[in-house]
Amino acid sequence: MKTLVTGATGFIGSHVVDILRQTDTEIICTARPSSDVRWLEGKDITIINASLNNPESLIPAVRDVDMIIHVAGLTAARNDNEFLIGNRDATKHLLDTASTYAPRLERFLHVSSQTVTGPSQSLSSPVHENSPLQPITAYGRSKKAAEEVVQTYSDRMPITIVRPPAVYGERDTAILTFFQSVSKGIVPLIGFDD
């Protein structure tokens, strides 16, 4: 088996690679020349210089893979359009390339975000997988748009969409600042009290 992981240089993607290394699969990862590959160094994987915004560069990465785990995504941007380019458009480029160059693809796993659902109405009425999608952030809207693109390929390849919540742990840099603030006695207020 041959598995492509996008976003492998990041926090979640690098852990996905570590888990895959415990299985019988050849692992291919995409990385831009500017990417920090420290969490991939010394591991029995193939790193291909590619950008999700350059479909031509994706061809060697997707060629004849059996599975694609698409973890890569833009989590910070200056505006809605940058989020859409980094999440929706990049996902479409990957799907287009895979539909041509990965004819034996057994699964396209798209890692989305719980932000696509938006907040629950109340504690007694949590959102679930069939809840209407009502994202309230530019990031959430771009991840929703990416999911919509993925769903348009469901007649051409087997797809799975997962929506993890905020994730933290070893190698995290995004949520780490929250914990560092709390450890210094700064208590962030989350949400609003009417």
Coordinates of N, CA and C in Angstrom, one line a residue:
M1 N 0.8 -1.2 0.0 CA 0.0 0.0 0.0 C 0.9 1.2 0.0
K2 N 0.4 2.3 -0.6 CA 1.1 3.5 -0.7 C 0.2 4.7 -0.3
T3 N 0.6 5.5 0.7 CA -0.2 6.5 1.3 C 0.5 7.9 1.2
L4 N -0.3 8.8 0.7 CA 0.2 10.2 0.7 C -0.4 11.0 1.9
V5 N 0.4 11.7 2.6 CA -0.1 12.6 3.7 C 0.3 14.0 3.3
T6 N -0.7 14.9 3.2 CA -0.4 16.3 3.0 C -0.4 16.9 4.4
G7 N 0.3 18.0 4.6 CA 0.4 18.6 5.9 C 1.2 17.9 6.9
A8 N 2.1 17.0 6.4 CA 2.9 16.1 7.3 C 3.9 16.9 8.1
T9 N 4.3 18.1 7.7 CA 5.2 18.8 8.4 C 4.6 19.5 9.6
G10 N 3.3 19.5 9.7 CA 2.6 20.2 10.8 C 2.3 19.3 12.0
F11 N 1.7 19.9 12.9 CA 1.4 19.3 14.2 C 0.6 18.0 14.0
I12 N -0.6 18.0 13.5 CA -1.4 16.8 13.3 C -0.8 15.9 12.3
G13 N -0.4 16.4 11.1 CA 0.1 15.6 10.1 C 1.3 14.8 10.5
S14 N 2.2 15.4 11.3 CA 3.4 14.6 11.7 C 3.0 13.5 12.6
H15 N 2.0 13.6 13.4 CA 1.5 12.5 14.2 C 0.8 11.4 13.4
V16 N 0.1 11.9 12.3 CA -0.5 10.9 11.4 C 0.6 10.0 10.8
V17 N 1.7 10.7 10.4 CA 2.9 9.9 9.8 C 3.4 8.9 10.8
D18 N 3.5 9.4 12.1 CA 4.0 8.4 13.1 C 3.1 7.2 13.3
I19 N 1.9 7.4 13.2 CA 0.9 6.3 13.3 C 1.0 5.4 12.1
L20 N 1.1 6.0 10.9 CA 1.2 5.2 9.7 C 2.5 4.4 9.6
R21 N 3.5 4.8 10.3 CA 4.8 4.1 10.3 C 4.7 2.8 11.0
Q22 N 3.6 2.6 11.8 CA 3.4 1.4 12.5 C 2.6 0.4 11.6
T23 N 2.3 0.8 10.4 CA 1.5 -0.1 9.5 C 2.4 -0.5 8.3
D24 N 1.8 -1.3 7.5 CA 2.6 -1.8 6.3 C 2.2 -0.9 5.1
T25 N 2.6 0.3 5.1 CA 2.4 1.2 3.9 C 3.6 2.1 3.6
E26 N 3.8 2.3 2.4 CA 4.8 3.2 1.9 C 4.3 4.6 2.1
I27 N 5.0 5.5 2.8 CA 4.5 6.9 3.1 C 5.2 7.9 2.3
I28 N 4.4 8.7 1.6 CA 4.8 9.8 0.8 C 4.3 11.1 1.5
C29 N 5.1 12.1 1.6 CA 4.6 13.4 2.2 C 4.9 14.5 1.3
T30 N 4.1 15.5 1.2 CA 4.4 16.7 0.5 C 4.9 17.8 1.4
A31 N 5.8 18.6 0.9 CA 6.4 19.7 1.7 C 6.9 20.7 0.7
R32 N 6.7 22.0 1.1 CA 7.3 23.1 0.3 C 8.7 23.2 0.7
P33 N 9.5 23.8 -0.2 CA 11.0 24.0 0.1 C 11.1 24.8 1.4
S34 N 10.2 25.7 1.8 CA 10.3 26.5 3.0 C 9.8 25.8 4.2
S35 N 9.2 24.6 4.1 CA 8.7 23.9 5.2 C 9.7 23.4 6.2
D36 N 9.4 23.4 7.5 CA 10.2 22.9 8.5 C 9.9 21.4 8.6
V37 N 10.9 20.6 8.3 CA 10.7 19.1 8.2 C 11.3 18.4 9.5
R38 N 11.5 19.1 10.5 CA 12.2 18.5 11.7 C 11.5 17.3 12.3
W39 N 10.1 17.2 12.2 CA 9.4 16.1 12.8 C 9.3 14.9 11.8
L40 N 9.9 15.1 10.6 CA 9.9 14.0 9.6 C 11.3 13.5 9.4
E41 N 12.3 14.2 9.9 CA 13.7 13.8 9.6 C 14.0 12.4 10.3
G42 N 14.8 11.7 9.5 CA 15.2 10.4 10.0 C 14.2 9.3 10.0
K43 N 13.1 9.6 9.4 CA 12.0 8.6 9.3 C 12.0 8.0 7.9
D44 N 11.6 6.7 7.8 CA 11.5 6.0 6.5 C 10.3 6.4 5.7
I45 N 10.4 7.6 5.1 CA 9.3 8.2 4.3 C 9.9 8.9 3.1
T46 N 9.1 9.2 2.1 CA 9.6 10.0 1.0 C 8.9 11.3 1.0
I47 N 9.7 12.4 1.0 CA 9.2 13.7 1.0 C 9.4 14.3 -0.5
I48 N 8.2 14.7 -1.0 CA 8.2 15.3 -2.3 C 7.9 16.8 -2.2
N49 N 8.8 17.6 -2.9 CA 8.6 19.0 -2.9 C 7.4 19.3 -3.8
A50 N 6.3 19.8 -3.1 CA 5.1 20.1 -3.9 C 4.3 21.1 -3.1
S51 N 3.5 21.8 -3.8 CA 2.6 22.8 -3.2 C 1.1 22.5 -3.7
L52 N 0.2 22.6 -2.8 CA -1.2 22.4 -3.1 C -1.8 23.4 -4.0
N53 N -1.1 24.5 -4.1 CA -1.5 25.6 -5.0 C -0.8 25.5 -6.4
N54 N 0.0 24.4 -6.6 CA 0.6 24.2 -7.9 C 0.3 22.7 -8.3
P55 N -0.8 22.5 -9.0 CA -1.2 21.2 -9.3 C -0.2 20.3 -10.0
E56 N 0.6 21.0 -10.9 CA 1.6 20.2 -11.6 C 2.6 19.6 -10.6
S57 N 2.9 20.3 -9.5 CA 3.9 19.8 -8.6 C 3.4 18.6 -7.8
L58 N 2.0 18.4 -7.8 CA 1.4 17.3 -7.0 C 1.5 16.0 -7.7
I59 N 1.7 16.0 -9.0 CA 1.7 14.8 -9.8 C 2.6 13.7 -9.3
P60 N 3.9 13.9 -9.0 CA 4.7 12.9 -8.4 C 4.2 12.4 -7.1
A61 N 3.6 13.2 -6.3 CA 3.1 12.8 -5.0 C 1.9 11.9 -5.0
V62 N 1.0 12.2 -5.9 CA -0.3 11.4 -6.0 C -0.2 10.2 -6.9
R63 N 0.8 10.1 -7.7 CA 0.9 9.1 -8.7 C 0.8 7.7 -8.1
D64 N -0.3 7.0 -8.5 CA -0.5 5.6 -8.0 C -0.6 5.3 -6.5
V65 N -1.0 6.3 -5.8 CA -1.2 6.1 -4.3 C -2.5 5.3 -4.1
D66 N -2.6 4.6 -3.0 CA -3.8 3.9 -2.6 C -4.7 4.7 -1.7
M67 N -4.0 5.6 -0.9 CA -4.8 6.4 0.0 C -4.2 7.8 0.1
I68 N -5.0 8.8 0.2 CA -4.6 10.2 0.5 C -5.2 10.6 1.8
I69 N -4.4 11.1 2.7 CA -4.8 11.6 4.0 C -4.5 13.1 3.9
H70 N -5.5 13.9 3.6 CA -5.3 15.4 3.4 C -5.5 16.1 4.7
V71 N -4.4 16.4 5.3 CA -4.4 17.1 6.6 C -4.1 18.6 6.4
A72 N -3.3 18.9 5.3 CA -2.9 20.3 5.1 C -4.1 21.2 5.1
G73 N -3.8 22.4 5.6 CA -4.8 23.5 5.6 C -4.3 24.7 6.1
L74 N -4.9 25.8 5.7 CA -4.4 27.1 6.2 C -5.3 27.5 7.4
T75 N -4.6 27.7 8.5 CA -5.3 28.0 9.8 C -5.2 29.5 10.1
A76 N -4.4 30.3 9.5 CA -4.3 31.7 9.7 C -4.2 32.4 8.4
A77 N -4.9 33.5 8.2 CA -4.9 34.3 6.9 C -5.3 35.7 7.2
R78 N -5.1 36.6 6.3 CA -5.4 38.0 6.4 C -6.9 38.2 6.1
N79 N -7.5 37.4 5.3 CA -8.9 37.6 4.8 C -9.6 36.3 4.4
D80 N -10.8 36.4 4.1 CA -11.6 35.3 3.6 C -11.0 34.7 2.4
N81 N -10.6 35.5 1.4 CA -10.1 35.0 0.1 C -8.9 34.1 0.3
E82 N -8.0 34.6 1.2 CA -6.8 33.8 1.5 C -7.1 32.4 2.1
F83 N -8.1 32.4 3.0 CA -8.5 31.1 3.5 C -9.1 30.2 2.4
L84 N -9.9 30.8 1.5 CA -10.5 30.0 0.5 C -9.4 29.4 -0.5
I85 N -8.4 30.2 -0.8 CA -7.4 29.7 -1.7 C -6.6 28.6 -1.0
G86 N -6.3 28.8 0.3 CA -5.5 27.8 1.1 C -6.2 26.5 1.5
N87 N -7.6 26.6 1.5 CA -8.3 25.4 2.0 C -9.2 24.9 0.9
R88 N -10.1 25.6 0.3 CA -11.0 25.1 -0.8 C -10.2 24.8 -2.0
D89 N -9.5 25.9 -2.5 CA -8.8 25.7 -3.8 C -7.7 24.7 -3.8
A90 N -7.0 24.7 -2.7 CA -5.9 23.7 -2.6 C -6.4 22.3 -2.6
T91 N -7.6 22.1 -1.9 CA -8.2 20.8 -1.8 C -8.7 20.4 -3.2
K92 N -9.2 21.3 -4.0 CA -9.7 21.0 -5.3 C -8.5 20.6 -6.2
H93 N -7.4 21.3 -6.1 CA -6.2 20.9 -6.9 C -5.7 19.5 -6.6
L94 N -5.7 19.1 -5.3 CA -5.3 17.8 -4.9 C -6.3 16.8 -5.5
L95 N -7.6 17.0 -5.4 CA -8.6 16.1 -5.9 C -8.5 15.9 -7.4
D96 N -8.3 17.0 -8.1 CA -8.2 17.0 -9.5 C -7.0 16.1 -10.0
T97 N -5.9 16.4 -9.3 CA -4.7 15.6 -9.6 C -4.8 14.1 -9.3
A98 N -5.4 13.9 -8.1 CA -5.6 12.5 -7.7 C -6.6 11.7 -8.7
S99 N -7.6 12.4 -9.2 CA -8.6 11.8 -10.0 C -7.9 11.3 -11.4
T100 N -6.9 12.0 -11.7 CA -6.1 11.7 -13.0 C -5.0 10.7 -12.7
Y101 N -4.2 10.9 -11.7 CA -3.0 10.2 -11.5 C -3.0 9.1 -10.4
A102 N -4.1 8.9 -9.7 CA -4.2 7.9 -8.7 C -5.4 7.0 -9.0
P103 N -5.3 6.2 -10.1 CA -6.5 5.4 -10.6 C -6.9 4.3 -9.6
R104 N -6.0 3.9 -8.7 CA -6.4 2.8 -7.8 C -6.6 3.3 -6.4
L105 N -6.9 4.6 -6.3 CA -7.2 5.2 -5.0 C -8.3 4.5 -4.2
E106 N -8.0 4.0 -3.0 CA -9.0 3.3 -2.2 C -9.7 4.2 -1.2
R107 N -9.1 5.4 -0.9 CA -9.7 6.3 0.1 C -9.1 7.7 0.0
F108 N -9.9 8.7 0.0 CA -9.5 10.1 0.2 C -10.0 10.5 1.5
L109 N -9.2 10.7 2.5 CA -9.6 11.1 3.8 C -9.3 12.6 4.0
H110 N -10.3 13.4 4.1 CA -10.2 14.8 4.2 C -10.4 15.2 5.7
V111 N -9.3 15.8 6.2 CA -9.4 16.3 7.6 C -9.9 17.7 7.6
S112 N -11.1 17.9 8.0 CA -11.8 19.2 8.0 C -11.7 19.8 9.4
S113 N -12.7 20.4 9.9 CA -12.7 21.0 11.3 C -14.1 21.1 11.8
Q114 N -14.2 20.9 13.1 CA -15.5 21.1 13.8 C -16.1 22.5 13.6
T115 N -15.2 23.4 13.2 CA -15.7 24.8 13.0 C -16.7 25.0 11.9
V116 N -16.8 24.0 11.0 CA -17.7 24.1 9.9 C -19.2 24.0 10.4
T117 N -19.4 23.4 11.6 CA -20.8 23.4 12.1 C -21.2 24.6 12.8
G118 N -20.3 25.4 13.3 CA -20.6 26.5 14.1 C -21.0 26.1 15.5
P119 N -21.3 27.0 16.4 CA -21.5 26.6 17.8 C -22.9 25.9 17.9
S120 N -23.0 25.2 19.0 CA -24.3 24.6 19.4 C -25.2 25.6 19.9
Q121 N -26.5 25.4 19.8 CA -27.5 26.3 20.3 C -27.5 26.4 21.8
S122 N -27.2 25.2 22.4 CA -27.2 25.1 23.9 C -26.4 23.8 24.3
L123 N -26.1 23.7 25.6 CA -25.5 22.5 26.0 C -26.4 21.3 25.8
S124 N -27.7 21.5 25.9 CA -28.6 20.3 25.8 C -28.9 20.0 24.3
S125 N -28.4 20.8 23.4 CA -28.7 20.6 22.0 C -27.4 20.7 21.2
P126 N -26.4 19.7 21.4 CA -25.1 19.8 20.7 C -25.3 19.6 19.2
V127 N -24.3 20.1 18.5 CA -24.3 19.8 17.0 C -23.9 18.4 16.8
H128 N -24.3 17.8 15.7 CA -23.9 16.4 15.3 C -23.7 16.4 13.8
E129 N -23.3 15.3 13.3 CA -22.9 15.2 11.9 C -24.0 15.6 10.9
N130 N -25.2 15.6 11.3 CA -26.3 16.0 10.4 C -26.8 17.4 10.7
S131 N -26.2 18.1 11.6 CA -26.6 19.5 11.9 C -26.3 20.4 10.7
P132 N -27.2 21.4 10.5 CA -26.9 22.3 9.4 C -25.5 23.0 9.6
L133 N -24.8 23.2 8.6 CA -23.4 23.9 8.7 C -23.6 25.4 8.7
Q134 N -23.2 25.9 9.9 CA -23.3 27.4 10.1 C -22.0 27.9 10.7
P135 N -20.9 27.9 9.9 CA -19.6 28.4 10.4 C -19.7 29.9 10.7
I136 N -19.0 30.3 11.7 CA -19.0 31.8 12.1 C -17.7 32.5 11.9
T137 N -16.7 31.7 11.4 CA -15.4 32.4 11.1 C -15.0 32.1 9.7
A138 N -14.1 33.0 9.2 CA -13.6 32.8 7.8 C -12.9 31.5 7.7
Y139 N -12.2 31.0 8.7 CA -11.6 29.7 8.6 C -12.7 28.6 8.5
G140 N -13.7 28.7 9.3 CA -14.8 27.7 9.3 C -15.5 27.7 7.9
R141 N -15.7 28.9 7.4 CA -16.4 29.0 6.0 C -15.5 28.3 5.0
S142 N -14.2 28.5 5.0 CA -13.3 28.0 4.0 C -13.2 26.4 4.2
K143 N -13.3 25.9 5.4 CA -13.2 24.5 5.6 C -14.6 23.9 5.1
K144 N -15.7 24.6 5.3 CA -17.0 24.2 4.8 C -16.9 24.1 3.2
A145 N -16.3 25.1 2.6 CA -16.2 25.2 1.2 C -15.3 24.0 0.7
A146 N -14.3 23.7 1.4 CA -13.4 22.6 1.0 C -14.2 21.2 1.1
E147 N -15.0 21.1 2.2 CA -15.9 19.9 2.3 C -16.8 19.8 1.1
E148 N -17.4 20.9 0.7 CA -18.3 20.9 -0.4 C -17.6 20.4 -1.7
V149 N -16.4 20.9 -1.9 CA -15.6 20.4 -3.0 C -15.3 18.9 -3.0
V150 N -14.9 18.4 -1.8 CA -14.7 17.0 -1.6 C -15.9 16.2 -2.0
Q151 N -17.1 16.6 -1.5 CA -18.3 15.9 -1.8 C -18.6 15.8 -3.3
T152 N -18.2 16.7 -4.1 CA -18.5 16.7 -5.5 C -17.7 15.5 -6.2
Y153 N -16.7 15.0 -5.5 CA -15.9 13.9 -6.1 C -16.3 12.5 -5.6
S154 N -17.4 12.5 -4.8 CA -17.8 11.2 -4.2 C -18.3 10.2 -5.2
D155 N -18.6 10.6 -6.4 CA -18.9 9.7 -7.5 C -17.7 9.1 -8.2
R156 N -16.5 9.7 -8.0 CA -15.3 9.3 -8.6 C -14.3 8.6 -7.8
M157 N -14.4 8.8 -6.5 CA -13.5 8.2 -5.5 C -14.2 8.0 -4.2
P158 N -13.7 7.0 -3.4 CA -14.3 6.9 -2.0 C -13.7 8.0 -1.1
I159 N -14.6 8.7 -0.5 CA -14.2 9.8 0.4 C -14.7 9.6 1.8
T160 N -13.9 10.2 2.7 CA -14.3 10.3 4.1 C -13.9 11.7 4.6
I161 N -14.8 12.3 5.3 CA -14.5 13.6 5.9 C -14.6 13.5 7.4
V162 N -13.6 13.9 8.1 CA -13.6 13.9 9.6 C -13.5 15.4 10.0
R163 N -14.1 15.7 11.1 CA -14.1 17.0 11.7 C -13.6 17.0 13.1
P164 N -12.3 17.0 13.3 CA -11.8 17.1 14.7 C -12.0 18.4 15.3
P165 N -12.1 18.4 16.6 CA -12.2 19.7 17.4 C -10.8 20.3 17.5
A166 N -10.6 21.3 18.3 CA -9.3 21.8 18.6 C -8.5 20.7 19.1
V167 N -7.3 20.6 18.6 CA -6.4 19.5 19.0 C -5.1 20.2 19.6
Y168 N -4.6 19.6 20.7 CA -3.4 20.1 21.3 C -2.6 18.9 21.8
G169 N -1.3 19.2 22.0 CA -0.4 18.2 22.6 C 1.0 18.4 22.1
E170 N 1.8 17.4 22.2 CA 3.2 17.5 21.8 C 3.3 18.0 20.4
R171 N 4.2 18.9 20.1 CA 4.5 19.5 18.9 C 3.5 20.7 18.5
D172 N 2.5 20.9 19.3 CA 1.5 22.0 19.0 C 2.2 23.3 19.2
T173 N 1.9 24.2 18.4 CA 2.4 25.6 18.6 C 1.2 26.6 18.6
A174 N 0.0 26.2 18.1 CA -1.1 27.2 18.0 C -1.8 27.3 19.4
I175 N -2.1 26.2 20.0 CA -2.9 26.3 21.3 C -1.9 26.5 22.5
L176 N -0.6 26.2 22.2 CA 0.4 26.3 23.2 C 0.4 27.6 23.9
T177 N 0.2 28.7 23.1 CA 0.3 30.0 23.7 C -0.9 30.2 24.8
F178 N -2.0 29.6 24.5 CA -3.1 29.6 25.5 C -2.6 29.1 26.9
F179 N -2.0 27.9 26.8 CA -1.5 27.3 28.1 C -0.4 28.1 28.7
Q180 N 0.5 28.6 27.9 CA 1.5 29.5 28.4 C 1.0 30.7 29.1
S181 N -0.1 31.3 28.6 CA -0.7 32.4 29.2 C -1.3 32.1 30.6
V182 N -2.0 31.0 30.6 CA -2.6 30.5 31.8 C -1.5 30.2 32.9
S183 N -0.4 29.6 32.5 CA 0.6 29.3 33.4 C 1.3 30.5 34.0
K184 N 1.1 31.7 33.3 CA 1.7 32.9 33.8 C 0.6 33.7 34.6
G185 N -0.6 33.1 34.8 CA -1.6 33.8 35.6 C -2.5 34.7 34.8
I186 N -2.4 34.6 33.5 CA -3.3 35.4 32.6 C -4.5 34.4 32.2
V187 N -5.7 34.8 32.6 CA -6.8 33.9 32.3 C -7.6 34.5 31.2
P188 N -7.5 33.8 30.0 CA -8.3 34.3 28.8 C -9.8 34.0 29.1
L189 N -10.7 34.9 28.7 CA -12.1 34.7 28.7 C -12.6 34.2 27.3
I190 N -13.2 33.1 27.4 CA -13.7 32.5 26.1 C -15.2 32.5 26.1
G191 N -15.8 33.0 25.0 CA -17.2 33.2 24.9 C -17.7 34.5 25.6
F192 N -18.9 34.7 25.6 CA -19.5 35.9 26.2 C -20.6 35.6 27.2
D193 N -20.8 36.4 28.2 CA -21.8 36.2 29.2 C -22.8 37.3 29.0
D194 N -24.0 37.0 28.7 CA -25.1 38.1 28.4 C -25.4 38.8 29.7

